[in-house]
XYZ file of C-alpha atoms in Angstrom:
300
model
C 30.752 -34.725 -13.259
C 34.145 -33.627 -11.893
C 34.122 -30.568 -14.319
C 30.590 -29.800 -12.922
C 31.682 -29.671 -9.318
C 34.867 -27.618 -10.232
C 32.573 -25.165 -12.054
C 30.566 -24.912 -8.818
C 33.661 -24.452 -6.675
C 35.001 -21.459 -8.681
C 32.118 -19.311 -7.344
C 30.597 -18.270 -10.741
C 28.768 -21.455 -11.288
C 27.233 -21.419 -7.782
C 26.076 -17.758 -8.219
C 24.479 -18.749 -11.453
C 22.625 -21.607 -9.809
C 21.284 -19.263 -7.135
C 20.085 -16.648 -9.553
C 18.516 -19.363 -11.604
C 16.726 -20.922 -8.673
C 15.345 -17.483 -7.669
C 14.177 -16.857 -11.226
C 12.511 -20.298 -11.274
C 10.816 -19.511 -8.076
C 9.506 -16.257 -9.395
C 8.333 -17.741 -12.582
C 6.417 -20.575 -10.838
C 4.827 -18.552 -7.943
C 4.364 -15.104 -9.601
C 4.968 -15.205 -13.266
C 2.606 -18.164 -13.986
C -0.409 -16.735 -12.029
C 0.060 -13.167 -13.481
C 0.058 -14.578 -17.084
C -2.938 -16.826 -16.256
C -4.788 -13.843 -14.734
C -4.013 -11.600 -17.890
C -5.131 -14.259 -20.207
C -8.422 -14.819 -18.174
C -9.156 -11.105 -18.488
C -9.512 -11.644 -22.310
C -11.662 -14.659 -21.974
C -15.245 -15.572 -20.960
C -14.734 -17.234 -17.579
C -17.471 -17.994 -15.113
C -18.510 -20.994 -12.871
C -19.211 -23.149 -15.874
C -16.090 -22.384 -17.825
C -13.543 -22.021 -15.105
C -12.191 -25.529 -15.340
C -12.391 -25.688 -19.128
C -9.060 -26.111 -21.081
C -10.276 -23.808 -23.853
C -12.483 -20.864 -23.039
C -14.101 -18.334 -25.366
C -11.814 -15.494 -26.303
C -13.695 -12.101 -25.920
C -10.863 -9.450 -26.627
C -11.308 -6.252 -24.733
C -15.073 -6.897 -23.957
C -14.334 -7.571 -20.290
C -12.603 -4.281 -19.936
C -15.451 -2.475 -21.572
C -17.951 -4.284 -19.448
C -16.054 -3.416 -16.283
C -15.977 0.398 -17.180
C -19.732 0.194 -18.022
C -20.555 -1.441 -14.492
C -22.770 0.940 -12.438
C -20.285 0.841 -9.485
C -17.122 1.373 -11.530
C -16.766 5.152 -11.167
C -17.793 5.031 -7.436
C -15.106 2.271 -6.825
C -12.682 4.363 -8.802
C -13.420 7.500 -6.869
C -13.173 5.638 -3.569
C -9.871 4.131 -4.682
C -8.408 7.559 -5.374
C -9.713 8.937 -2.062
C -8.434 5.948 -0.084
C -4.993 6.202 -1.741
C -4.607 9.858 -1.384
C -5.914 10.058 2.095
C -3.867 7.175 3.330
C -0.622 8.323 1.627
C -1.020 11.862 2.879
C -1.709 10.757 6.438
C 1.117 8.189 6.539
C 3.596 10.545 5.071
C 2.755 13.788 6.897
C 2.574 12.038 10.262
C 5.541 9.748 9.534
C 7.708 12.732 8.663
C 6.650 14.565 11.737
C 7.604 11.605 13.880
C 10.842 11.017 12.213
C 11.709 14.689 12.823
C 10.533 14.387 16.498
C 12.556 11.265 17.059
C 15.623 12.654 15.299
C 16.039 14.835 18.469
C 18.059 13.443 21.309
C 16.001 12.975 24.435
C 15.642 10.098 26.989
C 13.496 7.160 25.814
C 13.403 8.242 22.117
C 14.562 4.752 20.864
C 12.134 2.853 23.220
C 9.093 5.027 22.195
C 10.016 4.731 18.514
C 10.256 1.053 18.823
C 6.634 0.924 20.250
C 5.362 2.723 17.100
C 6.803 -0.242 15.097
C 4.093 -2.546 16.593
C 1.525 -1.413 14.217
C 3.739 -2.208 11.235
C 4.289 -5.877 12.241
C 0.717 -6.626 13.118
C -1.369 -8.389 10.404
C -3.948 -6.282 8.648
C -6.932 -8.294 9.916
C -5.709 -7.744 13.481
C -5.502 -4.067 12.873
C -8.836 -4.124 11.267
C -10.290 -5.786 14.254
C -8.784 -3.311 16.618
C -10.016 -0.351 14.669
C -13.463 -2.138 14.357
C -13.785 -1.966 18.191
C -12.453 1.660 18.304
C -14.749 2.817 15.564
C -17.960 0.862 16.636
C -21.096 3.017 16.644
C -22.584 1.904 19.931
C -19.633 1.227 22.191
C -16.576 2.433 20.148
C -13.784 4.066 22.056
C -13.570 6.911 19.647
C -17.285 7.991 20.276
C -16.762 7.806 24.092
C -13.720 10.116 23.743
C -15.348 12.576 21.352
C -18.486 12.768 23.585
C -16.404 13.246 26.668
C -14.718 16.166 24.973
C -18.063 17.668 23.733
C -17.161 17.419 20.096
C -20.223 15.206 19.318
C -23.554 14.863 21.033
C -24.678 11.473 19.694
C -22.929 8.506 18.503
C -21.364 8.395 15.011
C -21.540 5.106 13.091
C -18.205 5.409 11.423
C -18.474 1.999 9.628
C -21.955 1.957 8.506
C -22.520 5.673 7.698
C -21.928 6.246 3.863
C -20.428 9.692 4.741
C -17.686 8.199 6.937
C -17.159 4.497 5.896
C -14.282 5.172 3.588
C -12.574 7.415 6.170
C -12.876 4.647 8.785
C -10.693 2.504 6.562
C -8.343 5.348 5.864
C -7.710 6.073 9.464
C -7.008 2.444 10.103
C -4.689 2.124 7.076
C -2.677 5.403 8.169
C -2.126 3.817 11.608
C -1.141 0.598 9.910
C 1.575 2.261 7.687
C 2.626 5.033 9.894
C 5.594 3.302 11.385
C 6.887 2.200 8.055
C 6.901 5.727 6.745
C 8.575 7.002 9.920
C 11.210 4.291 9.781
C 12.336 4.981 6.159
C 12.216 8.686 6.650
C 14.274 8.421 9.902
C 16.907 6.585 7.865
C 16.929 9.359 5.323
C 17.256 12.111 7.997
C 20.179 10.135 9.651
C 22.174 10.262 6.426
C 22.170 14.026 6.309
C 25.423 15.510 7.711
C 24.979 17.452 10.968
C 27.615 19.901 9.631
C 25.184 21.295 7.098
C 22.758 22.221 9.910
C 25.533 23.707 12.004
C 26.725 25.851 9.122
C 23.271 27.098 8.424
C 22.598 27.953 11.980
C 25.793 29.976 12.170
C 24.611 31.885 9.019
C 21.456 32.736 10.989
C 18.937 30.334 9.486
C 16.033 29.459 11.710
C 14.540 25.995 11.969
C 12.057 26.414 9.239
C 14.607 27.789 6.893
C 16.908 24.858 7.640
C 14.042 22.543 6.945
C 13.328 24.067 3.517
C 16.927 24.520 2.422
C 18.566 21.427 3.725
C 16.224 18.779 4.911
C 13.666 18.671 2.114
C 16.326 18.859 -0.884
C 18.545 16.251 0.756
C 15.477 14.043 1.549
C 14.031 14.157 -2.069
C 15.251 10.663 -3.189
C 14.034 9.198 0.099
C 10.687 10.905 -0.102
C 10.231 9.647 -3.671
C 10.962 6.078 -2.522
C 8.645 6.330 0.483
C 5.788 7.751 -1.607
C 6.191 5.081 -4.218
C 6.293 2.198 -1.701
C 3.383 3.759 0.172
C 1.253 3.839 -3.158
C 2.236 0.184 -3.905
C 1.241 -0.871 -0.280
C -2.032 1.097 -0.292
C -3.170 -0.201 -3.700
C -2.492 -3.710 -2.416
C -4.287 -3.147 0.905
C -7.069 -5.746 1.290
C -7.314 -7.172 4.864
C -8.809 -3.912 6.314
C -11.928 -4.003 4.253
C -13.492 -7.345 5.286
C -12.519 -6.552 8.805
C -14.153 -3.079 8.889
C -16.769 -2.323 6.230
C -16.812 -5.145 3.618
C -16.936 -2.291 1.062
C -20.336 -0.979 2.205
C -22.657 0.512 2.779
C -23.783 0.495 -0.831
C -20.101 0.288 -2.201
C -19.295 3.671 -0.445
C -16.188 2.225 1.013
C -15.319 -0.297 -1.742
C -11.963 0.048 -3.520
C -10.704 -1.759 -6.693
C -8.716 -4.463 -4.862
C -11.654 -5.508 -2.699
C -14.150 -5.209 -5.686
C -11.894 -7.515 -7.686
C -12.311 -10.126 -4.979
C -16.042 -9.601 -4.714
C -16.433 -10.086 -8.552
C -14.385 -13.233 -8.504
C -15.408 -14.975 -5.285
C -18.842 -13.595 -4.511
C -20.437 -13.013 -7.947
C -18.276 -15.775 -9.531
C -17.556 -13.510 -12.476
C -13.896 -14.488 -12.677
C -13.212 -12.721 -15.902
C -14.286 -9.327 -14.723
C -12.450 -9.913 -11.395
C -9.241 -10.763 -13.354
C -9.767 -7.667 -15.520
C -9.920 -5.324 -12.441
C -6.796 -6.866 -10.845
C -5.002 -6.441 -14.223
C -5.885 -2.757 -14.049
C -4.630 -2.614 -10.417
C -1.378 -4.492 -11.492
C -0.697 -1.808 -14.150
C -0.972 0.880 -11.428
C 1.349 -1.041 -9.065
C 3.874 -1.604 -11.923
C 3.928 2.234 -12.558
C 4.510 2.801 -8.928
C 7.290 0.149 -8.928
C 9.021 1.866 -11.939
C 8.824 5.310 -10.033
C 10.288 3.579 -6.874
C 13.112 1.987 -8.866
C 14.068 5.314 -10.392
C 13.833 7.014 -7.025
C 16.166 4.471 -5.438
C 18.659 4.605 -8.491
C 18.876 8.447 -8.011
C 19.348 7.908 -4.370
C 22.351 5.579 -4.839
C 24.022 7.856 -7.390
C 23.547 10.832 -5.065
């Protein structure tokens, strides 16, 4: 026993215990459910076989069945539109705000802090706020647009098939805007001011300084921000039950919410697990890109 305590006191043993505890935690709370979910995607699992110890093995039949579902390609298209629209809005607006708050003016830090409110709010709360803003009969957005003369009649953003997916995109942009702005602000702060002063002395205007200094120096940060944005957007769930519930007629449904519907509304747990495994592979790809981006950033 004394040898054990001396092993702990030398520092190395304690570090090994901490790492082992963290790995055990990940295996218990993340690894085991992941393995169970992957196995379920290769089995026949429904309400009658969910509690069975041994379930029929069906190979890749669930994956084939998911692709053959009538709504598969609509959900796939919606997922791509949702991811691209959300990431584009979050990044462009976040970058613009980061550049704006990089300037020295009174109250900049206070106003920047207010933007972080949306980031710390739960997704369901954000969905509730935007559900009120985008309501067809009494929504704030319709009131403002009619006052400006942009529309003549109310637009039912959440229930109109032409706008429902964009309603969720707008809410998700607002939710992730502050996170993009914060990370990009850190990247901008790391760029030496001497580079801009030297370029200005050489006669470079603001746009030229942005293209020749800001973007090249921000490339690793931009890669990390886009990778994290892809991961967060693919994992977004809370906004959909709060705003559209995937409707109308699946026009705002995405893969993550569809997986939940298959499992807990239709009780087809195998197909729900199959969709979630497909999502996991996309998130894993984005995670690899993120890790490579941060590795290059550290080396740089």
